[in-house]
PDB file of C-alpha atoms and ligand atoms in Angstrom:
ATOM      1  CA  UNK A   1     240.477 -30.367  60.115  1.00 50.00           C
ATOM      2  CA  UNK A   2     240.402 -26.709  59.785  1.00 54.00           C
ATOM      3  CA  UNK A   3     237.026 -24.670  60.985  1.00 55.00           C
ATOM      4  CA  UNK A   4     235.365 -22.358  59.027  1.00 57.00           C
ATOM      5  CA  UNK A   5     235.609 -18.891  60.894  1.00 53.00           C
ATOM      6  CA  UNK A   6     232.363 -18.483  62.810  1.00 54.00           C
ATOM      7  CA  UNK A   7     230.320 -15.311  61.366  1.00 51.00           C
ATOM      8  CA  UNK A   8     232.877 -12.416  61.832  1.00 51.00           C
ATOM      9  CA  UNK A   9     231.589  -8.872  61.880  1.00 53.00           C
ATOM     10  CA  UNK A  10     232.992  -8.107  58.079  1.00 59.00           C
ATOM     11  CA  UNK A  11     230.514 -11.419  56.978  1.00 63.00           C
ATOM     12  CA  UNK A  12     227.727 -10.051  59.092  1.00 78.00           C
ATOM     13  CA  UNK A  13     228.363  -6.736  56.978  1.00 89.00           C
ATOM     14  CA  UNK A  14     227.917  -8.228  54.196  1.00 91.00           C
ATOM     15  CA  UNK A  15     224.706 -10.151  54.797  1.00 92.00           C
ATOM     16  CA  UNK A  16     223.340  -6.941  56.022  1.00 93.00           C
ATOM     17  CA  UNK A  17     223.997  -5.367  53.326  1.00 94.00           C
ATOM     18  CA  UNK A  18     222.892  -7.863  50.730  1.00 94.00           C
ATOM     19  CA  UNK A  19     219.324  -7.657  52.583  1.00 94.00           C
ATOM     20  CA  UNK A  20     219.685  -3.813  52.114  1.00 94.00           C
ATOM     21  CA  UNK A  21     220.145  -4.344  48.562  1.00 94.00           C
ATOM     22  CA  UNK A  22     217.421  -6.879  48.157  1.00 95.00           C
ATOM     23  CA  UNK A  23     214.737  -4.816  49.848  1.00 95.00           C
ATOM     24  CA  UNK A  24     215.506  -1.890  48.223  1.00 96.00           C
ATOM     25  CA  UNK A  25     215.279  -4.155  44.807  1.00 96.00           C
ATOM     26  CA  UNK A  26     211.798  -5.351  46.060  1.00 97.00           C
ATOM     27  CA  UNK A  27     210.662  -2.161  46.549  1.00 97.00           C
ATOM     28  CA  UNK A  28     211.708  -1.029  43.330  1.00 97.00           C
ATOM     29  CA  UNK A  29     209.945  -4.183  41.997  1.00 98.00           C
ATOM     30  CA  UNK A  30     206.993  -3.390  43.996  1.00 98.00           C
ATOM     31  CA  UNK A  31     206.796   0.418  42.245  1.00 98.00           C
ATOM     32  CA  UNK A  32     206.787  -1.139  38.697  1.00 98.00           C
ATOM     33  CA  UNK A  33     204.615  -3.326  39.276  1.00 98.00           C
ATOM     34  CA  UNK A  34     202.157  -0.851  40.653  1.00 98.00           C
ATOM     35  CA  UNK A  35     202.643   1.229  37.686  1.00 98.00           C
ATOM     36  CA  UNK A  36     201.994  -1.027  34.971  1.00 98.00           C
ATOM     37  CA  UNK A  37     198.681  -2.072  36.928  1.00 98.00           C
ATOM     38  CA  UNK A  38     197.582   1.333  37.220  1.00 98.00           C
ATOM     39  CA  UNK A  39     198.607   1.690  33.514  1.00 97.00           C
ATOM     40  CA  UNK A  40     195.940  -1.337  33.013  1.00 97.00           C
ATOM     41  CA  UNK A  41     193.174   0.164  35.275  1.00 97.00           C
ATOM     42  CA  UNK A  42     193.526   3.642  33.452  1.00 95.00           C
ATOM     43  CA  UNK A  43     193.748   2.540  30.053  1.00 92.00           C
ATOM     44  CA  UNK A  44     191.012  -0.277  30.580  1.00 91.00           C
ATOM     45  CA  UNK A  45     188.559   3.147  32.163  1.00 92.00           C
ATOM     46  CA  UNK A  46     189.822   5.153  29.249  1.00 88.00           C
ATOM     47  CA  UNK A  47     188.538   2.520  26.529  1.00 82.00           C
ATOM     48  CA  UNK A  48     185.544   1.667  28.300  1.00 82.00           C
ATOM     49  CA  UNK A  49     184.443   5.347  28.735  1.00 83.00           C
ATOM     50  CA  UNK A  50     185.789   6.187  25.361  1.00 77.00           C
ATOM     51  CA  UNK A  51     184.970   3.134  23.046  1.00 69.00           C
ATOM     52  CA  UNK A  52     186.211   3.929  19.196  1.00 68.00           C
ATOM     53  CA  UNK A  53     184.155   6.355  17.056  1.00 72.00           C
ATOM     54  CA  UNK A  54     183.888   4.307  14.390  1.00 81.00           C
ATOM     55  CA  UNK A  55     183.180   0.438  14.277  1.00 87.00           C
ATOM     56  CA  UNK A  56     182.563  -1.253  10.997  1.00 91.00           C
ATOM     57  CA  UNK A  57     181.129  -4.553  10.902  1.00 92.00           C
ATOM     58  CA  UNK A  58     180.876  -7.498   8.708  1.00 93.00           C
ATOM     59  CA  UNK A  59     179.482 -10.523   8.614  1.00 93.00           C
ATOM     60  CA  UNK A  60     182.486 -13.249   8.206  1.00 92.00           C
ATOM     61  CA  UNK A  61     179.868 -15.708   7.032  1.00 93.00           C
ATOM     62  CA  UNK A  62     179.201 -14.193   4.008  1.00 93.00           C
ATOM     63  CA  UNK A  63     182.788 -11.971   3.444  1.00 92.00           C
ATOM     64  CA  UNK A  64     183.356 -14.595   0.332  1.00 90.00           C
ATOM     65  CA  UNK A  65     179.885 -14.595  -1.360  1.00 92.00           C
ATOM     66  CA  UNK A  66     178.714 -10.797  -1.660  1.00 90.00           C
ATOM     67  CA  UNK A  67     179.277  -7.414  -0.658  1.00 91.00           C
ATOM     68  CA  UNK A  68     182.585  -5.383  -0.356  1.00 93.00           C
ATOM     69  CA  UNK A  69     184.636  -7.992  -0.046  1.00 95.00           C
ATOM     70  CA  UNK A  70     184.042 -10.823  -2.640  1.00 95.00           C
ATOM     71  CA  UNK A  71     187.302 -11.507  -5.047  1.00 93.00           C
ATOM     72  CA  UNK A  72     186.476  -9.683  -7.816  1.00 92.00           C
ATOM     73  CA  UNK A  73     186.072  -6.458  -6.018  1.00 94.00           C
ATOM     74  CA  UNK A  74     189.750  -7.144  -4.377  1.00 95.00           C
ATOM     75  CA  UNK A  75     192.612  -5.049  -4.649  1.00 95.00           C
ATOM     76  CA  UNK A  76     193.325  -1.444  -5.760  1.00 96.00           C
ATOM     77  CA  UNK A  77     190.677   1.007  -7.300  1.00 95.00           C
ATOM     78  CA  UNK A  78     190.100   4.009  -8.426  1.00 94.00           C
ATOM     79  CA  UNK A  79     186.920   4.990  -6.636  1.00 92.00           C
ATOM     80  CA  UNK A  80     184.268   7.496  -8.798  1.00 89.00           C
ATOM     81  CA  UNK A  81     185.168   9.872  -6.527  1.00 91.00           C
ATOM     82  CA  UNK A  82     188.854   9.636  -7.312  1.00 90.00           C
ATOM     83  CA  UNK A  83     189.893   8.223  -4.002  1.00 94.00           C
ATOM     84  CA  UNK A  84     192.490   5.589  -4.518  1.00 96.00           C
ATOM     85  CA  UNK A  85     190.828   2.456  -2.260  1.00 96.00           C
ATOM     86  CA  UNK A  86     192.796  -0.877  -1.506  1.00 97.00           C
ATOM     87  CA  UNK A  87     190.579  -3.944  -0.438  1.00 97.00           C
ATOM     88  CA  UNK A  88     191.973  -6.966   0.616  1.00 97.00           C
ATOM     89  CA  UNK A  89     191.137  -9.997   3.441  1.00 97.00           C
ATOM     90  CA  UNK A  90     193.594 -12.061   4.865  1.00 97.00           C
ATOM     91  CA  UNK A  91     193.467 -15.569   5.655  1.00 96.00           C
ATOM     92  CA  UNK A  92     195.393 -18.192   7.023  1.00 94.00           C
ATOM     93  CA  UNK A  93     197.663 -18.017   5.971  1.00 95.00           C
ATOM     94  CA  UNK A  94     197.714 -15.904   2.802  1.00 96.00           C
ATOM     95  CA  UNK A  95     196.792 -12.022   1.960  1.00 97.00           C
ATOM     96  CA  UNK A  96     193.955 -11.639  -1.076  1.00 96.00           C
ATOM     97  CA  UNK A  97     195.383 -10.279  -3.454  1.00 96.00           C
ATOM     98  CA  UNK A  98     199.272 -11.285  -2.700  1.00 96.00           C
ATOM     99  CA  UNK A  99     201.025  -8.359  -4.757  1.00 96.00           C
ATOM    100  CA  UNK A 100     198.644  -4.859  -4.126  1.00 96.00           C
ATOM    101  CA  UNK A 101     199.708  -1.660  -6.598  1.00 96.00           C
ATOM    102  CA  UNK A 102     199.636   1.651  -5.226  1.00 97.00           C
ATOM    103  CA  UNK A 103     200.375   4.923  -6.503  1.00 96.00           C
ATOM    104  CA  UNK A 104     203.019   7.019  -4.711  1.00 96.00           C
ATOM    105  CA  UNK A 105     202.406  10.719  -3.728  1.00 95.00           C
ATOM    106  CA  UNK A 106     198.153  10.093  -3.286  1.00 95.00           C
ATOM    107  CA  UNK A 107     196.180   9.320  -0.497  1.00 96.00           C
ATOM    108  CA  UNK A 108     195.181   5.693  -0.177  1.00 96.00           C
ATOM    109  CA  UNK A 109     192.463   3.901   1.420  1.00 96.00           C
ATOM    110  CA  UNK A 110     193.405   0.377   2.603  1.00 97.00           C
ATOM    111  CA  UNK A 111     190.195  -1.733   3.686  1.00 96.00           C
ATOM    112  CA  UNK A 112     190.500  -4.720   4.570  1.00 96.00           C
ATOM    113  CA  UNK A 113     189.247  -7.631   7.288  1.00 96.00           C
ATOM    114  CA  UNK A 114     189.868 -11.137   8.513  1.00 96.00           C
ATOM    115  CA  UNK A 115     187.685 -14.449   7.637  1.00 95.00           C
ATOM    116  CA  UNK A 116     189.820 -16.964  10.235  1.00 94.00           C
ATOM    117  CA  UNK A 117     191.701 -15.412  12.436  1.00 95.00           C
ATOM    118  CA  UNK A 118     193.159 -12.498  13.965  1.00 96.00           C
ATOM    119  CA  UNK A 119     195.746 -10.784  11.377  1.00 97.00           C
ATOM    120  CA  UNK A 120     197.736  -7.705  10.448  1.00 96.00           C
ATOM    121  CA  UNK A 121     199.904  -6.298   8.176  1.00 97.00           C
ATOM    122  CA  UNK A 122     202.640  -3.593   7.902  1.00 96.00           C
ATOM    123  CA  UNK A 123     203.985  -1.808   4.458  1.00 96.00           C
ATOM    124  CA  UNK A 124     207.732  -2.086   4.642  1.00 94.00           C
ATOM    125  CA  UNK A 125     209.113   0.594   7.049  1.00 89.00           C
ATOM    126  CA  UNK A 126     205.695   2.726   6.151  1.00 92.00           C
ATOM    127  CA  UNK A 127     203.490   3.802   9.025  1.00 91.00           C
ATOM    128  CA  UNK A 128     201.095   1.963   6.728  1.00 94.00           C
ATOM    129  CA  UNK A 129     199.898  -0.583   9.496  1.00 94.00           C
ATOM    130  CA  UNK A 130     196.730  -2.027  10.717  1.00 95.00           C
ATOM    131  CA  UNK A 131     195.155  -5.700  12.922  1.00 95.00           C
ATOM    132  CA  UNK A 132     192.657  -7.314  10.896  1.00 95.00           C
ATOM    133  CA  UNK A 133     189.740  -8.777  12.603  1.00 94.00           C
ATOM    134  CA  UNK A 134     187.446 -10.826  11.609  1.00 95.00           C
ATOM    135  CA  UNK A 135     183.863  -9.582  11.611  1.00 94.00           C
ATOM    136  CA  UNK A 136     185.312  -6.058  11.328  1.00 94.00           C
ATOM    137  CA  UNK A 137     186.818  -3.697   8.978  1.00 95.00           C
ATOM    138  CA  UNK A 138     189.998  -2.064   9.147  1.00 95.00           C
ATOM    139  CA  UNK A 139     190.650   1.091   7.403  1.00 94.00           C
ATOM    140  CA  UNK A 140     193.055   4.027   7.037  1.00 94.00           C
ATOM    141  CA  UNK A 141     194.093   5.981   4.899  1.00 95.00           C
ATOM    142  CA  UNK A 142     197.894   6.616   4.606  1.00 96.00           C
ATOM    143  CA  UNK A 143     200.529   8.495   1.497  1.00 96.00           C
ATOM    144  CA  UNK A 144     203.435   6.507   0.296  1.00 96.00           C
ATOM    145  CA  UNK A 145     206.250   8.977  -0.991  1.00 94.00           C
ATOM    146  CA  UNK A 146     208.617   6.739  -2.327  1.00 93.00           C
ATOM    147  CA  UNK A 147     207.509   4.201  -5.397  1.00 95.00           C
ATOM    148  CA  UNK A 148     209.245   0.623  -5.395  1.00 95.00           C
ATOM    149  CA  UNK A 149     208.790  -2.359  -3.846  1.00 96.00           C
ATOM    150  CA  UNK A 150     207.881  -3.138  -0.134  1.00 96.00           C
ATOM    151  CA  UNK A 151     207.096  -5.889   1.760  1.00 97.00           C
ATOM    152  CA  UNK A 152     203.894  -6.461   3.815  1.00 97.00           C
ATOM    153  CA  UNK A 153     204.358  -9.550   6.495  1.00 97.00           C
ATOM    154  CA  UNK A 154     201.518 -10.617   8.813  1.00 97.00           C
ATOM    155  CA  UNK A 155     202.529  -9.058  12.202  1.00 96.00           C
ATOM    156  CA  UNK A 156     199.876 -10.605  14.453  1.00 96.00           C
ATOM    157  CA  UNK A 157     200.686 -14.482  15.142  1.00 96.00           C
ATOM    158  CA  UNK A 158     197.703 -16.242  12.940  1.00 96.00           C
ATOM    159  CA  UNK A 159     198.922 -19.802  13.511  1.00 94.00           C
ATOM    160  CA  UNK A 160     201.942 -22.742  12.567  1.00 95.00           C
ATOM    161  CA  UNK A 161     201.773 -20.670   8.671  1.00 95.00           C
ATOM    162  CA  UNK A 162     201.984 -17.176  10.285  1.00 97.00           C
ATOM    163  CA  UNK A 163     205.741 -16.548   9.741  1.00 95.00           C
ATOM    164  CA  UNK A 164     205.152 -17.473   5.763  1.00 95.00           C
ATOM    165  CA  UNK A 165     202.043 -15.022   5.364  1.00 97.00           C
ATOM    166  CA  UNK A 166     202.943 -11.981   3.602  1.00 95.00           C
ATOM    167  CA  UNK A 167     202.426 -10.003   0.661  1.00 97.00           C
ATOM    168  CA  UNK A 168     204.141  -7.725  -2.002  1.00 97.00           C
ATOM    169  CA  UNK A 169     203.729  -3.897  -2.208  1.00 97.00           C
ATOM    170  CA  UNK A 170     204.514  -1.900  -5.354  1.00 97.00           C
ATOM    171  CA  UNK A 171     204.477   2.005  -4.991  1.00 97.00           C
ATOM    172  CA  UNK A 172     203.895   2.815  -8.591  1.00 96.00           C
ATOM    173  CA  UNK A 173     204.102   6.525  -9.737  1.00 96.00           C
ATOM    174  CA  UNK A 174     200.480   8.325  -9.314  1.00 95.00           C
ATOM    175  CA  UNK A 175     200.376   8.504 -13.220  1.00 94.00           C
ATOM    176  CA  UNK A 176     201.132   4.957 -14.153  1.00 94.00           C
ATOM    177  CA  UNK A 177     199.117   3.761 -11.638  1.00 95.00           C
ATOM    178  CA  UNK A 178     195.850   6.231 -12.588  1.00 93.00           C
ATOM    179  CA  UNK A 179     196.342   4.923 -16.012  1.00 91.00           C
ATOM    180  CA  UNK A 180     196.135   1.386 -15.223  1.00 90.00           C
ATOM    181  CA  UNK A 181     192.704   1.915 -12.812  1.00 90.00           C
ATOM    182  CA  UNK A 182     190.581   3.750 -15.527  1.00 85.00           C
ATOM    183  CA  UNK A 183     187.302   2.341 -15.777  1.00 77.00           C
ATOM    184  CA  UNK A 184     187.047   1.028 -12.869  1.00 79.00           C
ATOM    185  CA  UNK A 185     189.362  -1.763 -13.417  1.00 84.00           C
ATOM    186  CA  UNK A 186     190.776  -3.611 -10.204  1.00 90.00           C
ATOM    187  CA  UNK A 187     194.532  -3.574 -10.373  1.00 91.00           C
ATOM    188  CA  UNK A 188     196.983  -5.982  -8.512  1.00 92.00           C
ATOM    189  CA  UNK A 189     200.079  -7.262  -9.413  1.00 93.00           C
ATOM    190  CA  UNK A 190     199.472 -11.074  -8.807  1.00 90.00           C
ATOM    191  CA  UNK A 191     200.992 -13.082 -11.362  1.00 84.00           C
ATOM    192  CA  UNK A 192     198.354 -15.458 -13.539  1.00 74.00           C
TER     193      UNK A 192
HETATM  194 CU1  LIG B   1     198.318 -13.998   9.505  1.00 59.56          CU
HETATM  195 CU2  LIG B   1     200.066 -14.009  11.131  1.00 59.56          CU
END
């Protein structure tokens, strides 16, 4: 039966320097984790002294029945003012309207909220990207500079449907687009 060689000084080396290692690890560790909680502590002060400037509320109740947000008044307009405005609500697990028109080259407004859950939306590789809350209204205003066709998944996770939820973007050149929202017409691209 052979013996296993009792702890020789080379083993001991090692062991003390695997502690080494692992304290210095810990430490290391110990520093990030620090860091990301005074990240939270700073950032939580920040937003509690500084709240947002501008909060927009609606009632989720009533999103469907009247105001801003009822179907008819959905998707892309030309506002009297000649601002180019997009409204649209998402839901699970569908965007309203599914294909939005935009011109390329203009500003444009998007508006939009939530009636179930928490959503969001991105425009293709755009910076064109906003949550959608409900009880609140998202807006921004943003230029596309290429026209074509983009697509515009739900990024926040709304449920079993979220990975299905998305719509259809189509960057239409200013003119076309301008020709097709005279009168006030809403314009979409939703196939009836
Ligand atoms: Cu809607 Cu994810």
């Amino acid at each position: 039966m052979s013996t296993i060689a009792p702890a020789s000084a080379p083993a001991h080396g090692a062991e003390t320097v695997a502690v080494a290692a692992e304290r210095r690890w810990s430490v290391v560790v110990g520093v990030i984790i620090a860091l990301l909680v005074l990240m939270m502590v700073v950032t939580g002060l920040h937003w509690a002294s500084m709240p947002p400037s501008r909060v927009e509320t609606i009632d989720v109740k009533t999103v469907h029945l009247r105001g801003e947000f009822v179907e008819s008044n959905l998707g892309s307009a030309l506002e009297a003012d000649g601002r180019v405005v997009v409204r649209l609500i998402a839901q699970q697990y569908s965007f309203v309207p599914a294909c939005i028109v935009v011109p390329a080259g203009m500003p444009v407004t998007f508006r939009g909220t939530a009636t179930d859950a928490i959503h969001g939306f991105i425009v293709g590789r755009t910076n064109a990207n906003t949550m959608l809350v409900p009880g609140f209204v998202a807006t921004f205003t943003t230029t596309f500079r290429a026209t074509g066709e983009q697509l515009m998944p739900c990024h926040e996770y709304c449920g079993t449907g979220h990975e299905a939820m998305w719509a259809r973007v189509q960057i239409v050149p200013a003119q076309e687009f301008l020709t097709r929202a005279r009168d006030g017409e809403r314009v979409d691209c939703v196939s009836r």
